[in-house]
């Protein structure tokens, strides 16, 4: 799994960076060479390209999940809705949630993490680039595999938490849940390998001088998320195996007649599921922690506290899972313990809110679209967090659980929180990735339509829930809708209209992207359009393949800011001493002499391809499964054999006598 | 600015102490493990009374720690490895013991 | 994160990394940390269900402790041979590296063979995968472990081939050590399983 480097066949020209290209003499088959065609994307191991691929795929699934949501809302818009039958409705809410959680938010966060973490820490790529590519293809193939269930007898219909024994073949005989189980196993492999990759990258590949407490805060949050993934994915893996063994091989794990306890599934699922919600929100917390300081022209208030509270949330998050099970018959002692733990976790989250607000306080605020979305997160996540605190009180949760009040809570934190954070990231980082800034006017339309739409959709759900509308309810009738202010029909209609406004808002985003890139009038963005603070802005637009001509040495938190601005020691005035262009030119004046980059490879996509083949075989034809397994074995051997005899790993020190940037790659610990 | 110029050590350099033990010491450790296993197995034949469970647990943990510390080198390697591995282990034990506790598993 | 000192030469083959530690080794330890959660889940499921035998046999009726003790001993000794392989690799002694790797693989295969024999015996005595909760969780737990051992054997054999043809990318000793870590982990999981599943009857 080491990064493979071939001996260079080029002569180093002093003064210019030498990018070492792989020689072609070694290996089982010829290794793919660089090309600018679409094929390059199939064999790339470049973290930036992979980030873009994650982003495009995730956005596609966002639209899919959004359409599923709109269908749900259309069904509930009027009394006795005829848009979806009960069976279709079950599939719709199951797939909506599954798609949004596993195929949109998680991979979109991965897109940002992949693109920006190496840049933010001053690295040239991640620790295991081929595994990175493999992870992407696993996600893509797993997501596609999961969605083919729509056309193959029906999608999963047990709810995204798939409670057993309701999810057994007795109650759900189509293959939908088998597709769900196996699809999530495949995407789980992507998450697990990605987490190992990013943890090693962040711990091991920081630029010289970049101590952990000098890392950009987004990278900190990503690091915490990777640890959560690392430890949470295996737990759902166990649950998924138990369920698939029951469904496919008649194991008895959730067979109550055989003495099984249905709570086993719930524990396993929620031990994963609770850390999972922190996995969903922390990257967005990281994004807005980057944006708010830039648009307040102030450093992040309490950076160490923000970093450590993220870690605290990650840690305490393991102790609260059974708050999803308050009404399941756990017994008063368990309920009390988990209720208290859940109240505790509000503290580090609240700390972050305080830090963001204090960053803005006294700052010179500008309200470009990234900042609007960031503030949107702060406000809306707070609302969602407050309803969350009410859930932590077990007696009141007993009324709230399984009602629309819960639906309101998690959509406020997930849509108003996580998704608004991702949109903030889109607008903030777009010029760095794609050389153009998204249009501000369209951006404001995008933002405000989303705010109005979101609050109109999910605000009324607090009322609906407390008035007794249960979750997963397929249809409502006038007779039972109640009267006056709390008429359920009225608020359902408002919510459905809100969802249409929300969809319009998202459409404005798509229009913005198309306009920005199609219009001849939009200028190329400057290097540093927002006057940012962190290292990823100290690159070209977009960054060159090797990221940095010379790896910078880091002397401060917010290193980029400190290279542009200095504080006068007498007057304490902060003055600009260099523009972004000057900083970059200065850095590139002495490029590293030997830049070793990881080589392209077709093994990641091939190994990933074996997995859905095995899974289709498991569902339909055991022979196909054997073929898939053989293919897996062969492609894994091919990967391991690549290349033949390169004696040096990438990033190894050069032989003595060569100097250049290499001794600078070791950062002191701390 | 990093001023350290690391001397890169190659595989042929002797790393006696950083690799923990010599081959002979490994064999001794393996013999200790074998003896501990024998004691474990003896609980099947000999009645340990109330010491049955504690003995087995202690032996299991001791064997576990010996293999991890010596064979897997954790005792001699950078502490970061220990933190990473043991945090996973402690998290696993805590979370699963917690779940089993809600099933009143330890009250029988 | 902990402040740890960079020990010069403590990890030969380590590139310039911020911690001074090798990417591969760090990656493997992190992976093993996550595997604790995997096996923990399977073990907990077994512990919950081991007493639910329905009409089928009970654990103490079916286990053959002497037999399993022997195969546990075999696996334990394979950890010794693995460590000797790593030691040989550090000395750049390809011949002995391959010798000990092969012995380790053979011992591992013996263990797996023993498991297969044990499973077929249990099956004949009435404990199938679907017989009871005890059966399902026993076979799932030990089966997962057996699959991990088998994957380990395949990796060992691949390693032998690659050492022989000098086709290991990167540091040979480090790769052998990394595979060794995986192998030892599989062994320590068995140490836990042997006690919790076999020696403590339901």
Coordinates of C-alpha atoms in Angstrom, one line a residue, chain A residues 21-489:
Chain A
X21 CA 7.0 10.9 -14.0
X22 CA 6.7 7.1 -13.6
X23 CA 8.8 5.0 -15.9
X24 CA 6.9 2.5 -17.8
X25 CA 9.2 -0.4 -17.8
X26 CA 8.0 -2.0 -14.6
X27 CA 4.8 -3.6 -13.5
X28 CA 2.4 -6.2 -14.8
X29 CA 0.7 -4.0 -17.2
X30 CA 1.8 -0.6 -18.3
X31 CA 0.8 2.0 -15.8
X32 CA -1.5 4.7 -17.1
X33 CA 0.2 7.9 -18.2
X34 CA -1.1 11.3 -17.8
X35 CA -3.7 12.4 -20.2
X36 CA -6.1 15.3 -20.3
X37 CA -9.0 13.2 -21.5
X38 CA -11.9 11.9 -19.5
X39 CA -10.0 8.7 -19.0
X40 CA -7.7 10.5 -16.6
X41 CA -10.5 10.8 -14.1
X42 CA -10.9 7.0 -14.0
X43 CA -7.3 6.4 -13.1
X44 CA -6.4 9.5 -11.1
X45 CA -5.2 9.4 -7.6
X46 CA -5.0 13.1 -7.2
X47 CA -6.8 14.2 -4.1
X48 CA -8.1 17.3 -5.8
X49 CA -9.7 15.4 -8.7
X50 CA -11.1 12.9 -6.3
X51 CA -12.5 15.7 -4.2
X52 CA -14.3 17.1 -7.3
X53 CA -15.6 13.6 -8.2
X54 CA -16.9 13.1 -4.6
X55 CA -18.6 16.5 -4.9
X56 CA -20.3 15.9 -8.2
X57 CA -21.5 12.4 -7.3
X58 CA -22.7 13.6 -3.9
X59 CA -24.6 16.6 -5.5
X60 CA -26.3 14.2 -7.9
X61 CA -27.5 12.1 -5.0
X62 CA -28.6 15.3 -3.2
X63 CA -31.0 15.9 -6.1
X64 CA -32.2 12.3 -6.0
X65 CA -32.8 12.5 -2.2
X66 CA -34.4 15.9 -2.7
X67 CA -36.9 14.6 -5.3
X68 CA -37.7 11.8 -2.9
X69 CA -38.4 14.4 -0.2
X70 CA -40.6 16.5 -2.5
X71 CA -42.7 13.4 -3.4
X72 CA -43.2 12.8 0.3
X73 CA -44.3 16.4 0.8
X74 CA -46.6 16.3 -2.2
X75 CA -48.2 13.2 -0.8
X76 CA -48.8 15.0 2.5
X77 CA -49.8 18.3 1.0
X78 CA -53.5 17.6 1.0
X79 CA -55.9 15.2 2.7
X80 CA -56.0 11.6 1.5
X81 CA -53.0 12.1 -0.8
X82 CA -52.9 9.8 -3.8
X83 CA -49.3 10.6 -4.9
X84 CA -47.8 7.6 -3.2
X85 CA -49.2 4.3 -2.1
X86 CA -48.4 3.1 1.4
X87 CA -45.7 0.7 0.1
X88 CA -44.2 3.4 -2.1
X89 CA -44.3 5.8 0.8
X90 CA -42.3 3.4 2.9
X91 CA -39.7 3.1 0.3
X92 CA -39.6 6.9 -0.3
X93 CA -38.8 8.0 3.3
X94 CA -36.4 5.1 3.7
X95 CA -34.4 6.0 0.6
X96 CA -34.7 9.8 1.1
X97 CA -33.0 9.5 4.5
X98 CA -30.5 6.9 3.4
X99 CA -29.5 8.9 0.3
X100 CA -29.2 12.2 2.2
X101 CA -27.1 10.8 5.0
X102 CA -24.9 8.3 3.3
X103 CA -24.8 9.4 -0.3
X104 CA -24.9 13.2 0.1
X105 CA -23.8 14.7 3.3
X106 CA -21.0 12.2 4.2
X107 CA -19.5 12.2 0.7
X108 CA -19.8 15.9 0.3
X109 CA -17.9 16.4 3.5
X110 CA -15.4 13.9 2.1
X111 CA -15.2 16.0 -1.1
X112 CA -14.1 19.1 0.9
X113 CA -11.8 17.0 3.2
X114 CA -10.2 15.4 0.2
X115 CA -9.6 18.6 -1.7
X116 CA -8.6 20.9 1.1
X117 CA -7.0 18.9 4.0
X118 CA -3.7 18.2 2.1
X119 CA -3.6 21.9 1.0
X120 CA -4.4 23.1 4.5
X121 CA -1.6 21.1 6.0
X122 CA 0.9 21.8 3.3
X123 CA 1.1 18.3 1.8
X124 CA 1.2 17.2 -1.8
X125 CA -1.4 14.4 -1.5
X126 CA -2.8 12.0 1.1
X127 CA -0.9 9.2 2.7
X128 CA -2.4 6.4 0.5
X129 CA -3.5 7.9 -2.8
X130 CA -4.6 4.7 -4.5
X131 CA -6.7 3.8 -1.4
X132 CA -8.2 7.2 -1.7
X133 CA -9.3 6.6 -5.2
X134 CA -10.5 3.1 -4.2
X135 CA -12.7 4.7 -1.6
X136 CA -14.3 7.1 -4.1
X137 CA -15.2 4.3 -6.5
X138 CA -16.6 2.2 -3.6
X139 CA -18.8 5.1 -2.6
X140 CA -20.0 5.6 -6.2
X141 CA -20.6 2.0 -7.0
X142 CA -22.2 1.4 -3.6
X143 CA -24.6 4.3 -4.1
X144 CA -25.5 3.2 -7.6
X145 CA -25.9 -0.4 -6.5
X146 CA -28.2 0.8 -3.7
X147 CA -30.4 2.8 -6.0
X148 CA -30.8 0.0 -8.6
X149 CA -33.2 -1.5 -6.1
X150 CA -35.8 1.0 -7.4
X151 CA -35.8 -0.9 -10.7
X152 CA -35.3 -4.4 -9.3
X153 CA -38.4 -5.1 -7.3
X154 CA -38.6 -2.1 -5.0
X155 CA -36.3 -0.1 -2.7
X156 CA -35.7 -0.7 1.0
X157 CA -38.8 0.1 3.0
X158 CA -37.8 -0.3 6.6
X159 CA -36.8 3.3 7.5
X160 CA -33.3 4.5 7.4
X161 CA -32.7 2.9 10.8
X162 CA -34.0 -0.4 9.5
X163 CA -35.3 -1.8 12.8
X164 CA -35.3 -5.5 13.1
X165 CA -37.4 -7.8 13.0
X166 CA -39.5 -5.5 10.9
X167 CA -36.6 -5.6 8.4
X168 CA -36.6 -9.4 8.1
X169 CA -37.8 -11.2 5.0
X170 CA -41.0 -12.0 6.8
X171 CA -42.1 -8.4 6.8
X172 CA -40.1 -7.1 3.9
X173 CA -39.9 -9.8 1.3
X174 CA -38.6 -7.8 -1.7
X175 CA -34.8 -7.5 -2.2
X176 CA -34.9 -3.8 -1.3
X177 CA -33.4 -4.3 2.1
X178 CA -30.8 -6.6 0.8
X179 CA -29.7 -3.9 -1.6
X180 CA -29.7 -1.5 1.3
X181 CA -27.6 -3.7 3.5
X182 CA -25.1 -4.6 0.9
X183 CA -24.9 -1.1 -0.6
X184 CA -24.1 0.4 2.8
X185 CA -21.4 -2.2 3.4
X186 CA -19.7 -1.1 0.2
X187 CA -20.0 2.6 1.0
X188 CA -18.9 1.7 4.6
X189 CA -15.6 0.4 3.1
X190 CA -15.1 3.8 1.5
X191 CA -15.7 5.6 4.8
X192 CA -13.4 3.3 6.7
X193 CA -10.5 3.3 4.3
X194 CA -10.9 7.1 3.9
X195 CA -10.7 7.6 7.6
X196 CA -7.5 5.6 8.0
X197 CA -6.1 7.6 5.0
X198 CA -6.9 11.0 6.4
X199 CA -5.8 10.3 10.0
X200 CA -2.4 9.1 8.8
X201 CA -2.2 12.1 6.4
X202 CA -3.1 14.6 9.1
X203 CA -0.8 13.1 11.7
X204 CA 2.1 12.4 9.4
X205 CA 2.2 14.8 6.5
X206 CA 2.0 18.2 7.9
X207 CA 4.4 20.9 6.6
X208 CA 7.4 21.8 8.7
X209 CA 6.3 23.9 11.7
X210 CA 2.7 22.9 11.4
X211 CA 2.0 21.7 14.9
X212 CA -1.4 20.3 15.6
X213 CA -2.4 23.6 17.3
X214 CA -1.5 25.5 14.1
X215 CA -3.7 23.5 11.8
X216 CA -6.6 25.2 10.2
X217 CA -9.8 24.4 12.2
X218 CA -11.5 22.7 9.3
X219 CA -8.7 20.1 9.3
X220 CA -9.1 19.7 13.1
X221 CA -12.8 18.9 12.6
X222 CA -12.0 16.5 9.8
X223 CA -9.6 14.7 12.1
X224 CA -12.2 14.2 14.8
X225 CA -14.7 13.0 12.2
X226 CA -12.2 10.4 10.9
X227 CA -11.8 9.0 14.3
X228 CA -15.6 8.8 14.7
X229 CA -15.8 7.0 11.4
X230 CA -13.0 4.7 12.2
X231 CA -14.7 3.4 15.3
X232 CA -18.4 3.7 14.3
X233 CA -18.4 2.1 10.9
X234 CA -17.4 -1.4 12.3
X235 CA -20.4 -1.3 14.6
X236 CA -22.9 -0.8 11.8
X237 CA -20.9 -3.4 9.8
X238 CA -21.7 -5.9 12.5
X239 CA -25.4 -5.0 12.4
X240 CA -25.6 -5.1 8.7
X241 CA -23.9 -8.6 8.6
X242 CA -26.3 -9.9 11.2
X243 CA -29.3 -8.6 9.3
X244 CA -28.0 -9.9 5.9
X245 CA -27.2 -13.3 7.4
X246 CA -30.8 -13.4 8.7
X247 CA -32.3 -12.4 5.4
X248 CA -30.1 -14.5 3.2
X249 CA -29.2 -17.5 5.3
X250 CA -32.0 -17.7 7.8
X251 CA -29.9 -16.9 10.8
X252 CA -32.0 -16.2 13.9
X253 CA -30.4 -13.0 15.2
X254 CA -33.7 -11.1 15.2
X255 CA -36.1 -13.9 15.2
X256 CA -38.2 -13.3 18.3
X257 CA -39.7 -16.8 18.2
X258 CA -36.2 -18.2 18.6
X259 CA -35.6 -16.0 21.6
X260 CA -34.0 -13.0 19.9
X261 CA -34.1 -9.6 21.4
X262 CA -35.0 -6.8 18.9
X263 CA -33.1 -4.3 21.0
X264 CA -29.9 -5.9 19.8
X265 CA -30.3 -4.3 16.4
X266 CA -31.3 -1.0 18.0
X267 CA -28.2 -0.9 20.2
X268 CA -25.8 -1.8 17.4
X269 CA -27.4 0.6 15.0
X270 CA -27.4 3.6 17.4
X271 CA -24.0 2.9 18.8
X272 CA -23.0 3.7 15.2
X273 CA -25.9 6.1 14.6
X274 CA -25.1 8.6 17.3
X275 CA -21.5 9.2 16.4
X276 CA -22.8 9.3 12.8
X277 CA -24.8 12.5 13.5
X278 CA -21.6 14.1 14.7
X279 CA -19.9 12.8 11.6
X280 CA -22.5 14.7 9.7
X281 CA -22.3 18.0 11.5
X282 CA -18.6 18.5 12.4
X283 CA -17.3 19.1 8.9
X284 CA -19.8 21.9 8.5
X285 CA -18.8 23.3 11.9
X286 CA -15.2 23.2 10.5
X287 CA -16.2 25.1 7.3
X288 CA -18.0 27.9 9.1
X289 CA -15.2 28.1 11.6
X290 CA -13.0 29.0 8.6
X291 CA -15.5 31.4 7.0
X292 CA -16.7 33.4 10.0
X293 CA -13.2 34.7 10.9
X294 CA -12.4 35.7 7.3
X295 CA -15.6 37.7 6.9
X296 CA -15.3 39.2 10.3
X297 CA -11.7 40.2 9.7
X298 CA -10.8 38.7 13.1
X299 CA -9.1 35.5 14.1
X300 CA -11.3 32.7 15.3
X301 CA -12.2 33.4 19.0
X302 CA -10.8 30.7 21.2
X303 CA -9.3 28.5 18.5
X304 CA -8.0 25.9 21.0
X305 CA -11.4 25.7 22.6
X306 CA -13.1 25.3 19.3
X307 CA -10.7 22.5 18.4
X308 CA -10.9 20.8 21.7
X309 CA -14.7 21.1 22.0
X310 CA -14.9 19.3 18.6
X311 CA -12.8 16.5 20.1
X312 CA -15.0 16.6 23.2
X313 CA -18.2 16.2 21.2
X314 CA -16.6 13.3 19.4
X315 CA -15.7 11.7 22.7
X316 CA -18.9 12.3 24.7
X317 CA -20.9 11.3 21.6
X318 CA -20.1 7.7 22.2
X319 CA -22.0 7.7 25.5
X320 CA -25.4 8.9 24.5
X321 CA -26.7 6.4 21.8
X322 CA -29.6 5.0 23.8
X323 CA -31.3 8.4 23.8
X324 CA -32.7 7.1 20.5
X325 CA -34.2 4.3 22.5
X326 CA -35.9 6.0 25.4
X327 CA -39.3 4.5 24.5
X328 CA -38.0 1.0 23.7
X329 CA -38.3 -0.5 27.1
X330 CA -34.8 -0.1 28.4
X331 CA -35.8 0.5 31.9
X332 CA -35.5 3.6 34.1
X333 CA -31.9 3.2 35.1
X334 CA -30.6 3.0 31.6
X335 CA -32.9 5.8 30.5
X336 CA -31.7 8.1 33.4
X337 CA -28.0 7.5 32.6
X338 CA -28.4 8.3 28.9
X339 CA -30.6 11.2 29.6
X340 CA -27.9 12.8 31.7
X341 CA -25.2 12.1 29.3
X342 CA -27.2 13.6 26.5
X343 CA -27.6 16.8 28.4
X344 CA -23.9 17.0 28.9
X345 CA -23.2 16.9 25.2
X346 CA -25.0 20.2 24.7
X347 CA -22.2 21.9 26.5
X348 CA -19.3 21.6 24.0
X349 CA -21.7 22.4 21.2
X350 CA -22.9 25.5 22.9
X351 CA -19.3 26.5 23.5
X352 CA -18.8 26.5 19.7
X353 CA -21.8 28.8 19.2
X354 CA -20.4 31.2 21.7
X355 CA -17.0 31.1 20.0
X356 CA -18.5 31.9 16.6
X357 CA -20.6 34.7 18.0
X358 CA -17.6 36.2 19.8
X359 CA -15.6 36.0 16.6
X360 CA -18.1 38.2 14.9
X361 CA -18.5 40.5 17.9
X362 CA -16.4 43.6 17.2
X363 CA -15.3 42.4 13.8
X364 CA -15.6 44.2 10.5
X365 CA -18.4 42.1 9.0
X366 CA -19.0 41.6 5.3
X367 CA -22.0 39.6 4.2
X368 CA -21.0 37.8 1.1
X369 CA -22.8 34.6 0.4
X370 CA -20.4 32.3 2.2
X371 CA -20.9 34.4 5.3
X372 CA -24.7 34.3 4.9
X373 CA -24.8 30.6 4.8
X374 CA -22.4 30.4 7.8
X375 CA -24.6 32.7 9.9
X376 CA -27.6 30.6 8.7
X377 CA -25.9 27.6 10.2
X378 CA -25.3 29.3 13.5
X379 CA -28.9 30.4 13.9
X380 CA -30.6 27.3 12.5
X381 CA -28.4 24.8 14.2
X382 CA -29.0 26.6 17.5
X383 CA -32.8 26.2 17.0
X384 CA -32.3 22.5 16.2
X385 CA -30.0 22.1 19.1
X386 CA -32.6 23.6 21.5
X387 CA -35.2 21.1 20.4
X388 CA -32.5 18.5 20.8
X389 CA -32.1 19.6 24.4
X390 CA -35.8 19.0 25.0
X391 CA -35.3 15.5 23.6
X392 CA -32.6 14.8 26.2
X393 CA -35.2 15.1 29.0
X394 CA -36.4 11.6 28.8
X395 CA -40.0 12.2 30.1
X396 CA -40.6 14.9 27.5
X397 CA -39.0 12.8 24.9
X398 CA -41.5 10.1 25.6
X399 CA -44.1 12.4 24.1
X400 CA -41.9 13.7 21.3
X401 CA -40.4 10.5 20.1
X402 CA -41.6 9.1 16.8
X403 CA -43.5 12.3 16.1
X404 CA -42.8 15.1 13.6
X405 CA -41.2 17.1 16.5
X406 CA -38.2 14.8 16.0
X407 CA -38.3 15.3 12.3
X408 CA -38.2 19.0 12.9
X409 CA -35.2 18.7 15.2
X410 CA -33.0 16.7 12.9
X411 CA -33.9 18.7 9.8
X412 CA -33.0 21.9 11.5
X413 CA -29.6 20.5 12.6
X414 CA -29.0 18.6 9.4
X415 CA -30.4 20.9 6.8
X416 CA -30.1 24.2 8.6
X417 CA -26.8 23.1 10.0
X418 CA -24.9 20.6 8.0
X419 CA -26.2 21.4 4.6
X420 CA -26.0 25.2 5.0
X421 CA -22.4 24.6 6.1
X422 CA -21.7 22.7 2.9
X423 CA -23.3 25.5 0.8
X424 CA -21.1 28.0 2.7
X425 CA -18.2 25.8 1.6
X426 CA -19.3 25.8 -2.0
X427 CA -19.4 29.6 -2.2
X428 CA -16.2 30.1 -0.2
X429 CA -14.0 27.6 -1.9
X430 CA -15.5 27.7 -5.4
X431 CA -13.0 30.3 -6.8
X432 CA -10.0 28.2 -5.5
X433 CA -11.3 25.1 -7.2
X434 CA -12.8 26.4 -10.3
X435 CA -11.2 29.8 -10.9
X436 CA -14.4 31.8 -10.8
X437 CA -16.5 33.2 -8.0
X438 CA -20.1 32.3 -8.0
X439 CA -22.4 35.2 -8.7
X440 CA -23.3 37.1 -5.6
X441 CA -26.8 38.2 -6.7
X442 CA -27.8 34.7 -7.6
X443 CA -26.1 33.5 -4.4
X444 CA -28.3 35.8 -2.3
X445 CA -31.4 34.5 -4.0
X446 CA -30.1 31.0 -3.4
X447 CA -29.6 31.7 0.3
X448 CA -32.8 33.5 1.0
X449 CA -35.0 31.1 -0.8
X450 CA -33.3 28.3 1.1
X451 CA -33.8 30.1 4.4
X452 CA -37.4 30.8 3.8
X453 CA -38.1 27.4 2.3
X454 CA -36.3 25.6 5.1
X455 CA -38.0 27.3 7.9
X456 CA -41.4 27.1 6.2
X457 CA -40.9 23.4 5.7
X458 CA -39.5 22.3 9.0
X459 CA -40.8 25.1 11.4
X460 CA -44.4 23.9 11.4
X461 CA -43.2 20.3 12.0
X462 CA -42.6 21.3 15.6
X463 CA -46.3 22.0 15.9
X464 CA -47.3 19.0 13.9
X465 CA -45.3 16.8 16.2
X466 CA -46.5 18.1 19.5
X467 CA -50.0 17.9 18.2
X468 CA -49.4 14.2 17.6
X469 CA -48.6 13.6 14.0
X470 CA -46.4 10.5 14.0
X471 CA -43.4 9.9 11.8
X472 CA -43.7 7.9 8.6
X473 CA -47.4 8.7 8.4
X474 CA -48.5 8.1 4.9
X475 CA -51.7 10.0 4.7
X476 CA -53.9 12.3 6.7
X477 CA -57.6 13.0 6.6
X478 CA -59.7 16.1 7.2
X479 CA -61.7 14.2 9.8
X480 CA -58.7 13.7 12.0
X481 CA -56.8 16.9 11.3
X482 CA -58.0 18.9 14.3
X483 CA -59.2 22.5 14.4
X484 CA -58.1 26.0 14.5
X485 CA -54.5 27.0 14.9
X486 CA -53.4 23.4 15.2
X487 CA -55.1 22.1 12.2
X488 CA -52.7 19.5 11.0
X489 CA -53.8 19.9 7.4

